[in-house]
Coordinates of C-alpha atoms and ligand atoms in Angstrom, one line a residue:
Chain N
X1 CA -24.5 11.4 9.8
X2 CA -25.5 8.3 8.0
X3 CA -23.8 5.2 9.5
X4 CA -22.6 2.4 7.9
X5 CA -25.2 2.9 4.8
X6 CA -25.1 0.2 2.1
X7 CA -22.6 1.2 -0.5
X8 CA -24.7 -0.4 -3.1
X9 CA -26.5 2.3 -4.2
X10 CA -23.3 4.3 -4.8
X11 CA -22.0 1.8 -7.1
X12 CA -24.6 2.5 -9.3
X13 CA -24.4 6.2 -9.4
X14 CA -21.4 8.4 -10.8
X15 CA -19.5 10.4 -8.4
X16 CA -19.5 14.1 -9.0
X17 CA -16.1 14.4 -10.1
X18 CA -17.3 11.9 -12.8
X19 CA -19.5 13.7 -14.7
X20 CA -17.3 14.5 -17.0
X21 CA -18.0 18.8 -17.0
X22 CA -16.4 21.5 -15.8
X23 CA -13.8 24.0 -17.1
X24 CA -11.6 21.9 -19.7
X25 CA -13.4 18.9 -19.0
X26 CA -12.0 17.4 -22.2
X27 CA -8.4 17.3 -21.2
X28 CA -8.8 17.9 -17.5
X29 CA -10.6 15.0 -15.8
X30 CA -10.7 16.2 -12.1
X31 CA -9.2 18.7 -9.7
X32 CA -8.7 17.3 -6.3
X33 CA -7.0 19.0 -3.2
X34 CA -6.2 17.5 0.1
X35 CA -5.5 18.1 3.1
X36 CA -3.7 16.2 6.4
X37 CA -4.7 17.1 9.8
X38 CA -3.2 15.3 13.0
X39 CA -5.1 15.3 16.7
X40 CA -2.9 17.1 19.1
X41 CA -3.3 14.9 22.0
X42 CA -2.4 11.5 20.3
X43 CA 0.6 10.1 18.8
X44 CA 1.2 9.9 15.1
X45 CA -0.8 6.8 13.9
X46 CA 2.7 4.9 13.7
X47 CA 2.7 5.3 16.9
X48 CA -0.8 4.6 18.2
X49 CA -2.2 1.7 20.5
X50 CA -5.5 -0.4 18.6
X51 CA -6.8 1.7 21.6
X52 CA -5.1 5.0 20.3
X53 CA -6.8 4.3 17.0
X54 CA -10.2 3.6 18.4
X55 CA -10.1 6.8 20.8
X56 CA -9.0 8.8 18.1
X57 CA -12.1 7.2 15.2
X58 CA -14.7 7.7 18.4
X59 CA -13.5 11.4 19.3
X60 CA -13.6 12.4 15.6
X61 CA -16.8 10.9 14.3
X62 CA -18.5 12.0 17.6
X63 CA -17.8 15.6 17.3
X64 CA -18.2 15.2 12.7
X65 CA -21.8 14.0 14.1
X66 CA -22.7 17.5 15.8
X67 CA -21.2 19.4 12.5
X68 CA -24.3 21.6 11.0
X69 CA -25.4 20.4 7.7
X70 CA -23.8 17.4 8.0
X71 CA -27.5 14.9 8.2
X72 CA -26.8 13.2 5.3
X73 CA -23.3 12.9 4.8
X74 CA -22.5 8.9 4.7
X75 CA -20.2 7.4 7.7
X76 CA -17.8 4.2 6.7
X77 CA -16.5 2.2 9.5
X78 CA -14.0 1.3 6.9
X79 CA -12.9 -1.9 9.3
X80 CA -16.1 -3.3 9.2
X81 CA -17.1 -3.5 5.8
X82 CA -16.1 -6.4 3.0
X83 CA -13.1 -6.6 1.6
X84 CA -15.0 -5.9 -2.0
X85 CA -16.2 -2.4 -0.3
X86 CA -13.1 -1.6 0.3
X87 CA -11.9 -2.2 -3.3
X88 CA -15.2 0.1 -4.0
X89 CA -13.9 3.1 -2.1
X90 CA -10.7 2.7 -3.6
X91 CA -11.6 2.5 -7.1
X92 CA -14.0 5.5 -6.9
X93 CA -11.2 7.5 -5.1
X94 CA -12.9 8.2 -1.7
X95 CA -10.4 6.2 0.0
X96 CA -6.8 5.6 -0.6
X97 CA -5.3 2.1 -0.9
X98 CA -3.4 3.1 2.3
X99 CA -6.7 2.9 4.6
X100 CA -7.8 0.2 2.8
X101 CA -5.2 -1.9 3.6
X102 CA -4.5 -0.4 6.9
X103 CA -5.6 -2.5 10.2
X104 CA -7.8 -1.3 13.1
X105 CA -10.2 1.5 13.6
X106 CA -10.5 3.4 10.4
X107 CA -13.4 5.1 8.8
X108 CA -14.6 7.7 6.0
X109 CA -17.2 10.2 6.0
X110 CA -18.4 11.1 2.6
X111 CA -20.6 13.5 1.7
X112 CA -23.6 12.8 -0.4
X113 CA -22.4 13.9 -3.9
X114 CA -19.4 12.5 -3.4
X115 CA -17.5 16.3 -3.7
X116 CA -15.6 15.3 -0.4
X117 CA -14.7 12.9 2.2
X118 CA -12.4 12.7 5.4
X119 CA -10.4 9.4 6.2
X120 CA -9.8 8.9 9.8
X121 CA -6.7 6.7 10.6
X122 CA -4.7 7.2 7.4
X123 CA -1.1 7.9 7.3
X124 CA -2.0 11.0 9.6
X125 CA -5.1 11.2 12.0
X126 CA -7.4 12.6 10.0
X127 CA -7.2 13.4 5.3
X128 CA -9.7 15.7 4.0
X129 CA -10.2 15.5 0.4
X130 CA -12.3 17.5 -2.1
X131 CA -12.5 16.8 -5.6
X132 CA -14.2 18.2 -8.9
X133 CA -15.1 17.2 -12.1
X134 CA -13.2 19.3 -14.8
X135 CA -10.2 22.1 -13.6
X136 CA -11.9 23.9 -11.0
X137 CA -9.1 24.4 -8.2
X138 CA -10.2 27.6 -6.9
X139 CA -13.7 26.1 -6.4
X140 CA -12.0 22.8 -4.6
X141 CA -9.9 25.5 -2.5
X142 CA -12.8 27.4 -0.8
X143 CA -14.9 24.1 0.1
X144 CA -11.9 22.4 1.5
X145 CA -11.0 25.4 3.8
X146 CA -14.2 25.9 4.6
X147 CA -14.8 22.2 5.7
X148 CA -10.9 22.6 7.7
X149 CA -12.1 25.6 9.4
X150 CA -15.7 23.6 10.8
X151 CA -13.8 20.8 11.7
X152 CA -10.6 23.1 13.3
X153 CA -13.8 24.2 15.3
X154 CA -14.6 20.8 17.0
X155 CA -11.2 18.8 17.0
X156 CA -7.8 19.9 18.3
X157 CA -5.3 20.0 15.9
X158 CA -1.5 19.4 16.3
X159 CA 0.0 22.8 15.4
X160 CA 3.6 24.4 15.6
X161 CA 4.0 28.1 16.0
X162 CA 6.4 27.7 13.2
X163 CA 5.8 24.8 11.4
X164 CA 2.2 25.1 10.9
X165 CA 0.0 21.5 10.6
X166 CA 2.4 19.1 11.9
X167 CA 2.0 15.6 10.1
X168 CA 3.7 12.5 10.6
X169 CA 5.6 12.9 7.5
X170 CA 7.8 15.6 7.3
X171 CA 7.3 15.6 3.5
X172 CA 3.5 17.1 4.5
X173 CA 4.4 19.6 6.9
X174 CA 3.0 23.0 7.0
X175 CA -0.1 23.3 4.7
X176 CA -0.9 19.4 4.7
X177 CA -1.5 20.1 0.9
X178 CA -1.4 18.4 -2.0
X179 CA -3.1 19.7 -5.3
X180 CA -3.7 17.3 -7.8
X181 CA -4.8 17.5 -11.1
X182 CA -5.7 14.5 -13.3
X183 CA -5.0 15.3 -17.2
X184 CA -5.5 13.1 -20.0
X185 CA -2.7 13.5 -22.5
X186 CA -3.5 10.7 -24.9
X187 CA -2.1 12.8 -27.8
X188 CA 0.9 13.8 -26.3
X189 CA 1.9 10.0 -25.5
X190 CA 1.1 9.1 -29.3
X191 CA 3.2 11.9 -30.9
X192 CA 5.7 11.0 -28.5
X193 CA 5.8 14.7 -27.2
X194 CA 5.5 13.8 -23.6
X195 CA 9.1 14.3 -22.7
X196 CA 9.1 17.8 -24.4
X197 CA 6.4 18.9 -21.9
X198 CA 8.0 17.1 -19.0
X199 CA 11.2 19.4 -19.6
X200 CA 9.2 22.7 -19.9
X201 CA 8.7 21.6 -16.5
X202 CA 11.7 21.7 -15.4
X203 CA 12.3 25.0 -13.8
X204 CA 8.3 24.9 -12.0
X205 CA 8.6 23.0 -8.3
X206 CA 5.6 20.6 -9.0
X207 CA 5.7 16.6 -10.2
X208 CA 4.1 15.2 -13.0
X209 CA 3.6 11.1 -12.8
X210 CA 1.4 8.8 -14.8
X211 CA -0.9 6.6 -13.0
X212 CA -5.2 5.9 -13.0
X213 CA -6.8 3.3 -11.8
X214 CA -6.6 0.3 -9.6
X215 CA -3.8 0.7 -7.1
X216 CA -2.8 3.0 -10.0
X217 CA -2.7 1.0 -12.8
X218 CA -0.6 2.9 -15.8
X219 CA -2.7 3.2 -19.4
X220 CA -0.4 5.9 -20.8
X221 CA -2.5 8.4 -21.1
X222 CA -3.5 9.7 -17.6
X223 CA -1.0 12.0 -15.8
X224 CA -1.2 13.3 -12.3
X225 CA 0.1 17.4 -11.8
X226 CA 0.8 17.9 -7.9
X227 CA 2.6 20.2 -6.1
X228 CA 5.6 19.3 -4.5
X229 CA 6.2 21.2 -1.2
X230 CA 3.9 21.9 2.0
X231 CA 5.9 24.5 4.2
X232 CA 7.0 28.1 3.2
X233 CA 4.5 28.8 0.8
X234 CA 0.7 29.5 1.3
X235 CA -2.3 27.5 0.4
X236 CA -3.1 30.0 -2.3
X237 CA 0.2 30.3 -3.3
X238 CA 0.5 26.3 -3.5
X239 CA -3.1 25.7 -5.5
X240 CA -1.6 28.5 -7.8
X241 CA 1.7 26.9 -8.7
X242 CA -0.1 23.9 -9.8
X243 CA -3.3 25.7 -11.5
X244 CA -0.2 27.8 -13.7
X245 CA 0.9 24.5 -15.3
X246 CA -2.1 23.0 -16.4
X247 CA -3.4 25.4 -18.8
X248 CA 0.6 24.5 -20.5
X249 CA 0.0 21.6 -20.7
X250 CA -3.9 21.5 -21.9
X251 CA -2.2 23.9 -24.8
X252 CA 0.5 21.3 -25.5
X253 CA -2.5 18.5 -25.8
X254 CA -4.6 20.6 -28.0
X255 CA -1.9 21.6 -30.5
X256 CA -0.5 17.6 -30.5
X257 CA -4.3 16.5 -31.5
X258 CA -4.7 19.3 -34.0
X259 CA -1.4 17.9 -34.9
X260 CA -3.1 14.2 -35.7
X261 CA -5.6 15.8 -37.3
X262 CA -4.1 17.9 -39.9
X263 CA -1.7 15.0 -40.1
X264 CA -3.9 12.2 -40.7
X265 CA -7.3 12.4 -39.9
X266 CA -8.3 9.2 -41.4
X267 CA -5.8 7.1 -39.7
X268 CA -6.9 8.8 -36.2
X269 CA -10.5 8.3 -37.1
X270 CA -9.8 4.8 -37.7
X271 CA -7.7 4.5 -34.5
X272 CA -10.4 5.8 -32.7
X273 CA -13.8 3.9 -34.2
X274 CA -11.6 0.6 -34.0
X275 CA -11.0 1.0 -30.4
X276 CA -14.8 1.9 -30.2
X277 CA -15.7 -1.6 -32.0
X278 CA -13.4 -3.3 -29.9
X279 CA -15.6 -2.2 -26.9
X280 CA -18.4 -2.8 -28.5
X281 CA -18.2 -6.4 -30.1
X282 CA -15.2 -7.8 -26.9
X283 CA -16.9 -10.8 -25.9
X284 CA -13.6 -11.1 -23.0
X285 CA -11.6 -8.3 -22.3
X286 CA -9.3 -7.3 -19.2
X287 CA -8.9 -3.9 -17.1
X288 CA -6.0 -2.5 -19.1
X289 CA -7.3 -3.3 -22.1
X290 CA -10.6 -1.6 -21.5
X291 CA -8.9 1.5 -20.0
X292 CA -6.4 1.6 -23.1
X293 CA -9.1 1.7 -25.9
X294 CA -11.7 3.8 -23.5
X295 CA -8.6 6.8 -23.4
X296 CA -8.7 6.2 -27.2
X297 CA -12.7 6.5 -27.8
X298 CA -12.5 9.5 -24.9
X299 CA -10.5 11.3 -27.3
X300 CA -12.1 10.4 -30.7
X301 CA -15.4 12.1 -28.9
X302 CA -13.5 15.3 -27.1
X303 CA -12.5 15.5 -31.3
X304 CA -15.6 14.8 -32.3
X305 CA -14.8 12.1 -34.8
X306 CA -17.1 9.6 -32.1
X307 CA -20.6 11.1 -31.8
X308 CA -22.5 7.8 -30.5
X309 CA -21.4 8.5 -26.7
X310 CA -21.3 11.3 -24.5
X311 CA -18.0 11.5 -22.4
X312 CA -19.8 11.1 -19.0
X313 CA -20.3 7.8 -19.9
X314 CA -17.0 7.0 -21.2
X315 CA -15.8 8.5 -17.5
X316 CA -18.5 6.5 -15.9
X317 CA -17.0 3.0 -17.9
X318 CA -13.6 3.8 -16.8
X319 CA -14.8 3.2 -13.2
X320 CA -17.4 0.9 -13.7
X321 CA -15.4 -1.5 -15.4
X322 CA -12.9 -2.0 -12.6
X323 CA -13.1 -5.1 -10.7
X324 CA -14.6 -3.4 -7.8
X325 CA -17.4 -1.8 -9.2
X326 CA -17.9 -4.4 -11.6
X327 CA -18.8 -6.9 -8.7
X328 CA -20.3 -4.9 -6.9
X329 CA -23.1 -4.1 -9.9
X330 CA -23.1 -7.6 -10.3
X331 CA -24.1 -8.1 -7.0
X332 CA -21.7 -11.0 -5.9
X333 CA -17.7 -12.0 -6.6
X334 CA -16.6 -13.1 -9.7
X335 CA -13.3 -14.9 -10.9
X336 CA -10.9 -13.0 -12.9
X337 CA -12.0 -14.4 -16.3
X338 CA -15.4 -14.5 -15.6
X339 CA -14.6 -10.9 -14.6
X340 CA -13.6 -10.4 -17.8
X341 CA -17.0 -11.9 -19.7
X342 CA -18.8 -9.8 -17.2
X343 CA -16.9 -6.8 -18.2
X344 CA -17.2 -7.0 -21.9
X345 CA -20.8 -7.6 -21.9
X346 CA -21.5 -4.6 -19.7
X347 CA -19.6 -2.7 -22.1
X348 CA -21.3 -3.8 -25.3
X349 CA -24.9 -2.9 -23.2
X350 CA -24.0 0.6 -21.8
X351 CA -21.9 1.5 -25.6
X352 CA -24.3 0.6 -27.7
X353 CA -28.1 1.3 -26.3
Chain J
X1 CA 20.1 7.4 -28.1
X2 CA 19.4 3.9 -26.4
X3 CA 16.9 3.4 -23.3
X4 CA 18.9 3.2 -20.2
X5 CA 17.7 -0.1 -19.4
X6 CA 17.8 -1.8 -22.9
X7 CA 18.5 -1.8 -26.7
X8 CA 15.7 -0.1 -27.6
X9 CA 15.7 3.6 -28.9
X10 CA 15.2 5.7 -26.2
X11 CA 11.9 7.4 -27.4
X12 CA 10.9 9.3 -23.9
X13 CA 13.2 11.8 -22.2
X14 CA 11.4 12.2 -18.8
X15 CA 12.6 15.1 -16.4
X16 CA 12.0 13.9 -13.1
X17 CA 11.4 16.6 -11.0
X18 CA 11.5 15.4 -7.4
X19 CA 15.4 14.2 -7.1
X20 CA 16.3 16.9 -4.3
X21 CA 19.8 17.5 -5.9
X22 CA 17.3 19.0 -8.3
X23 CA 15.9 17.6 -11.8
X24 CA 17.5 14.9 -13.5
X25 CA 16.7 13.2 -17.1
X26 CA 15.9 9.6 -17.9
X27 CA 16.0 8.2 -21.8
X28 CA 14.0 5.7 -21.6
X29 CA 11.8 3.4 -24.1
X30 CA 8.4 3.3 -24.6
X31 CA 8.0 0.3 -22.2
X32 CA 10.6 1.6 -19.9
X33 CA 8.9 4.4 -19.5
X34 CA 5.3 3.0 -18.8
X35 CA 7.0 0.8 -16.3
X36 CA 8.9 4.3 -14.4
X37 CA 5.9 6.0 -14.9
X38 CA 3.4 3.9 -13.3
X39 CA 6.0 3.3 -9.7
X40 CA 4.2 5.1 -6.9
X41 CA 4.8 8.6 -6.2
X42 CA 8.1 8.7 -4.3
X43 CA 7.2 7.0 -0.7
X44 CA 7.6 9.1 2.4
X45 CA 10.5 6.9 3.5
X46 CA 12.7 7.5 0.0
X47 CA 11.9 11.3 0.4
X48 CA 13.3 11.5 4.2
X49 CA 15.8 8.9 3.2
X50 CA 17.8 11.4 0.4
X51 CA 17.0 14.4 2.6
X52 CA 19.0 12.9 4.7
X53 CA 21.9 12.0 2.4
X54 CA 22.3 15.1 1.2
X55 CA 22.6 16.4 4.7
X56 CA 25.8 13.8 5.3
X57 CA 26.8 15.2 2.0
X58 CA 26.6 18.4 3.8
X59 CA 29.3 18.0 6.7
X60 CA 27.4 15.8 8.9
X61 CA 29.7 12.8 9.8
X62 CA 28.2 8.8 10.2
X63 CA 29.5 9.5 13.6
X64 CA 27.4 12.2 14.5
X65 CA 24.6 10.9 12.5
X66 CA 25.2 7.3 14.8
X67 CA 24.9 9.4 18.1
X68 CA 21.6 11.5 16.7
X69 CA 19.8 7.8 15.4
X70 CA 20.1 7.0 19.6
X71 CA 18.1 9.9 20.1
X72 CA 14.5 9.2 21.4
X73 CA 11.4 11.1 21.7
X74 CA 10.8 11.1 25.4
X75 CA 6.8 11.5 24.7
X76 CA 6.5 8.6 22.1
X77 CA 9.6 7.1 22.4
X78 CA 10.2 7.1 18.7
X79 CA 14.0 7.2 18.0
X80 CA 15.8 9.1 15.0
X81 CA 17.0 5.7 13.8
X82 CA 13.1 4.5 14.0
X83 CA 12.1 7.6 11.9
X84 CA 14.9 7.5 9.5
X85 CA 13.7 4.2 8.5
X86 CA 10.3 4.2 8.1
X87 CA 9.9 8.2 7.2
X88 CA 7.3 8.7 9.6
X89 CA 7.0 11.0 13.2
X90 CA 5.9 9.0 15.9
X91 CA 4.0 12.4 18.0
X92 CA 3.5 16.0 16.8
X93 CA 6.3 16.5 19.8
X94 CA 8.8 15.1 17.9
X95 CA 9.0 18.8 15.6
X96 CA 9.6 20.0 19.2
X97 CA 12.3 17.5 20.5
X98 CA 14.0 16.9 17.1
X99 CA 14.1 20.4 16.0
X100 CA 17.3 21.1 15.3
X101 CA 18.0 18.0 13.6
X102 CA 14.6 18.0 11.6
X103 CA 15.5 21.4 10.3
X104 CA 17.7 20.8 7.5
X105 CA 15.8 17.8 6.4
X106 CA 12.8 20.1 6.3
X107 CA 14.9 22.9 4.2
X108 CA 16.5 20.3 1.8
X109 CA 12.3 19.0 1.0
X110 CA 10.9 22.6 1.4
X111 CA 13.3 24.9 0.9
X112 CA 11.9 26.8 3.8
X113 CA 11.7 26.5 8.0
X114 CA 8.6 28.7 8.3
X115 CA 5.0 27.9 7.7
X116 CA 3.0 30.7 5.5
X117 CA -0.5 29.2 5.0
X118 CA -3.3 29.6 7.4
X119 CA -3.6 28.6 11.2
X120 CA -6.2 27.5 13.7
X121 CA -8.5 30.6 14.3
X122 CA -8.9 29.6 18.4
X123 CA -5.4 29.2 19.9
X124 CA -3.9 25.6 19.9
X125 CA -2.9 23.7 22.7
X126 CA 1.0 24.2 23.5
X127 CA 3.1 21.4 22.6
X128 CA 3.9 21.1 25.8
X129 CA 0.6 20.5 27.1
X130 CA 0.1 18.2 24.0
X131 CA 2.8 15.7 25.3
X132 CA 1.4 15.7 28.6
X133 CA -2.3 14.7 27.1
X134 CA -0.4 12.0 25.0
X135 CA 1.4 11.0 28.0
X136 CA -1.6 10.7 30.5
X137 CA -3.3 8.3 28.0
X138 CA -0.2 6.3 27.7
X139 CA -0.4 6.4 31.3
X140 CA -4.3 5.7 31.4
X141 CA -3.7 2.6 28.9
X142 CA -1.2 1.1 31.4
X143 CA -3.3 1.3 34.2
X144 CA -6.2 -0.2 32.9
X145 CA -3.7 -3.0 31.8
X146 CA -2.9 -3.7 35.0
X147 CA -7.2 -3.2 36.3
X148 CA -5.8 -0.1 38.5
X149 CA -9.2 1.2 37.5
X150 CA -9.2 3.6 40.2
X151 CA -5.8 5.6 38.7
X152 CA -7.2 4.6 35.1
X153 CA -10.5 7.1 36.2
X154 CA -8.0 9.4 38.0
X155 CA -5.6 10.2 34.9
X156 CA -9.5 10.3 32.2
X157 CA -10.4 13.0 34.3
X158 CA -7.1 14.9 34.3
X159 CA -6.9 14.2 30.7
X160 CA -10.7 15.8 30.6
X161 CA -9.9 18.8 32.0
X162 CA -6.8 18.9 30.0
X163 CA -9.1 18.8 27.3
X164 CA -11.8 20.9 28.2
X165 CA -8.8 23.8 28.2
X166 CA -8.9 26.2 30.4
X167 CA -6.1 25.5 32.6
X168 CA -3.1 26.0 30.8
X169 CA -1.0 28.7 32.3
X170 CA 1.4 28.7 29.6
X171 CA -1.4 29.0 26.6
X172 CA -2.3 32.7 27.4
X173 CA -3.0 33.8 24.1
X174 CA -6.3 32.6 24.1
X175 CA -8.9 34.9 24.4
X176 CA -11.8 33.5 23.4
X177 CA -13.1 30.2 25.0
X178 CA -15.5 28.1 23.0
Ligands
ZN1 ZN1 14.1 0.1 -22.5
ZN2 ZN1 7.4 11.7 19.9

């Protein structure tokens, strides 16, 4: 393992699940699954001396550092590193908000294209997360079992004969699962058709909320599919349940944007290029802003009314435009205004080269 | 219709899915809505916390309920009340110790008692011998606290060999070692 690298050089680069491919890449923006995994010899981290939470960080990252293949995959002492780095991690989704605001040991090992990373000293012991660009939940399935099963190799878990993975919430218990899909519905929200897919829903045991971005910043357009249960049903089982709904609700987004179109292609082609100029010609312009007119353009090009910019770099300008990763290009803090400056000129350079 | 917070037309009819007396239907306006859809998913605490109504709902009195939020874990010392309130297990003993009382919360999230996914392939410790490793470095903690170094080295190397495994009389499942 790589410790403590300079997260620098990831700023600059875009995160696999950013690339903006994959199956139904232009509805479905990434498939992430997680899992949580306790130590069996330590209390829940509620529970856990500073020294609990150091023994547990030096027992795990020791034993991650024998793991075969595992050379280049980047170690974060998450404690140690700036306040901004944190915001970094949390804006490119390798870390929750959680660990980043959490106190003593804590750390994240990340692999190299950014396809997974483990959080040590989160709500439980130890979060394994993989995540693709595009729906791809079967793929996101095998490499997270397989990464479980060579770290179940090295590190005791906590596990009942009945209950399965124990975790300090009872909500987790079992699998330790969560599937979560990120969809963006913008046409859905402008028809106002949102509510009709939330109640074809209604029978299917998974949740659908609304949230992207910093902390998780609402823009409308971004909804989050997850299951909703851990125990009783298996991992399969659980990644199916969630992969069922998605292709609903990627039909209900097509038909509402053919919709717009047959409706009124010119007005949606204006909608679309205006947001685009906005972007283009902001000299100021805040986070929410940027993220509402970028779900616009993102659509205008899935439709192909925009042809000037690929969608990898309308994924990549979602993230790179957050404070986070805007400072961190930057290379130093900036103010909220002068954030906003800085923001609309790095969008007027990377729009209109 | 009129949102259910204001004036306003109520444009979005959201079915909430995760209410545990099942779904339930919010008519809401456009900004109504943005402002319910961007809250956090449900915290672990709200979860637990109308689990646990329901199950009062269900026959338990505040009496009963009084006596169980006394009840402590005797490996963490986490108490019912302490759990109740922040959502959270204090030690994976707690599923053992709380078990009966934990097991209608866990049917009213899961609708299910009995796990169905994968497990460990080499045998896990028994939560017995779990407590006793989370105990010993309670233990260990204390008496380098108080510079007893020599039982501080005493209990590391009982936890070691609890560790290393092989002598748990009550884990004979095991058959392979390493
Ligand atoms: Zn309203
Ligand atoms: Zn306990």
């Amino acid at each position: 393992m790589l410790q403590n690298e300079k997260l620098d050089e990831l700023a600059a680069r875009c995160g696999e699940w950013l690339k903006g491919t994959g199956p139904e890449s232009d509805i479905v923006i990434s498939s992430r699954i997680r899992l949580a995994r306790n130590l069996g010899d330590f209390p829940f981290i509620r529970r856990c001396t500073p020294e609990d939470r150091q023994a547990i960080e030096r027992t795990v990252s020791s034993r991650m550092e024998k793991l075969e293949g595992w050379e280049d995959v980047r170690y974060v002492n998450v404690a140690e590193v700036s306040e901004l780095d944190r915001q970094f991690l949390v804006e490119r989704q390798l870390i929750s908000r959680e660990l980043a605001d959490a106190e003593g040991a804590r750390a994240v090992a990340i692999d190299p294209s950014e396809q997974f990373s483990v959080m040590i000293n989160e709500e439980d012991h130890l979060r394994l997360q993989v995540m693709h660009s595009g729906l791809d939940l079967t793929k996101a399935w095998d490499q997270i079992n397989h990464l479980d099963d060579l770290l179940e190799g090295v590190i005791n878990y906590a596990v009942h004969p009945k209950y399965g993975y124990l975790t300090a919430c009872p909500t987790n218990v079992g699998t330790g699962l969560r599937v979560s899909v990120m969809m963006h519905l913008p046409a859905l929200v402008i028809t106002h058709q949102i509510d009709k897919v939330f109640r074809s829903l209604q029978k299917i045991s998974v949740t659908v909320r609304g949230l992207y971005g910093e902390g998780s910043q609402f823009t409308g357009d971004f909804y989050q599919v997850s299951n909703q249960i851990t125990l009783g049903k298996s991992e399969q089982e659980l990644v199916e349940q969630v992969g069922e709904v998605v292709p609903v609700l990627i039909d209900y987004e097509r038909r509402a944007r053919q919709f717009l179109i047959d409706q009124s292609e010119q007005d949606l082609h204006d909608d679309v290029s205006r947001a685009l100029g906005i972007l283009c010609t902001a000299k100021k312009i805040s986070s929410d802003e940027t993220m509402h007119y970028l779900s616009k353009v993102r659509m205008g090009v899935n439709l192909g009314l925009i042809d000037s910019v690929p969608v990898k770099k309308i994924n990549e300008l979602f993230i790179h435009t957050q404070p986070g990763h805007l400072q961190k290009l930057h290379g130093r803090l900036l103010s909220s205004s002068d954030r906003n400056v800085q923001r609309a000129s790095y969008l007027h350079d990377h729009l209109t080269q | 219709m009129k949102c259910q917070h204001c004036e306003k037309p109520a444009t979005f009819h959201i079915t909430e899915l995760i209410e545990p007396d099942g779904p339930k239907v919010l008519h809401l306006c456009e900004e109504h809505a943005r402002g319910f859809l961007s809250q956090e998913a449900p915290t672990p605490m709200a979860s637990v916390a109308s689990a646990l109504a329901k199950q009062l709902k269900l026959g338990q009195t505040k009496e009963e309920l009084a006596e169980l939020d006394r009840k402590a874990c005797p490996v963490c010392g986490i108490t019912f009340y302490e759990f109740r309130n922040a959502g959270r297990l204090g030690c994976p003993y707690d599923y053992t110790h709380f078990q009966k009382d934990l097991e209608p919360l866990l049917s009213n999230i899961h609708d299910s008692l009995e796990h169905q996914g994968k497990r460990p392939k080499r045998a896990a410790p028994s939560a017995d011998r779990q407590a006793q490793a989370i105990q010993l470095r309670r233990e260990m903690d204390e008496a380098v606290e108080r510079e007893d170094y020599e039982r501080a080295s005493e209990v590391r190397d009982l936890l070691r060999d609890l560790e290393t495994g092989d002598a748990d009389p009550s884990d004979s499942s095991s058959t392979e070692e390493g």
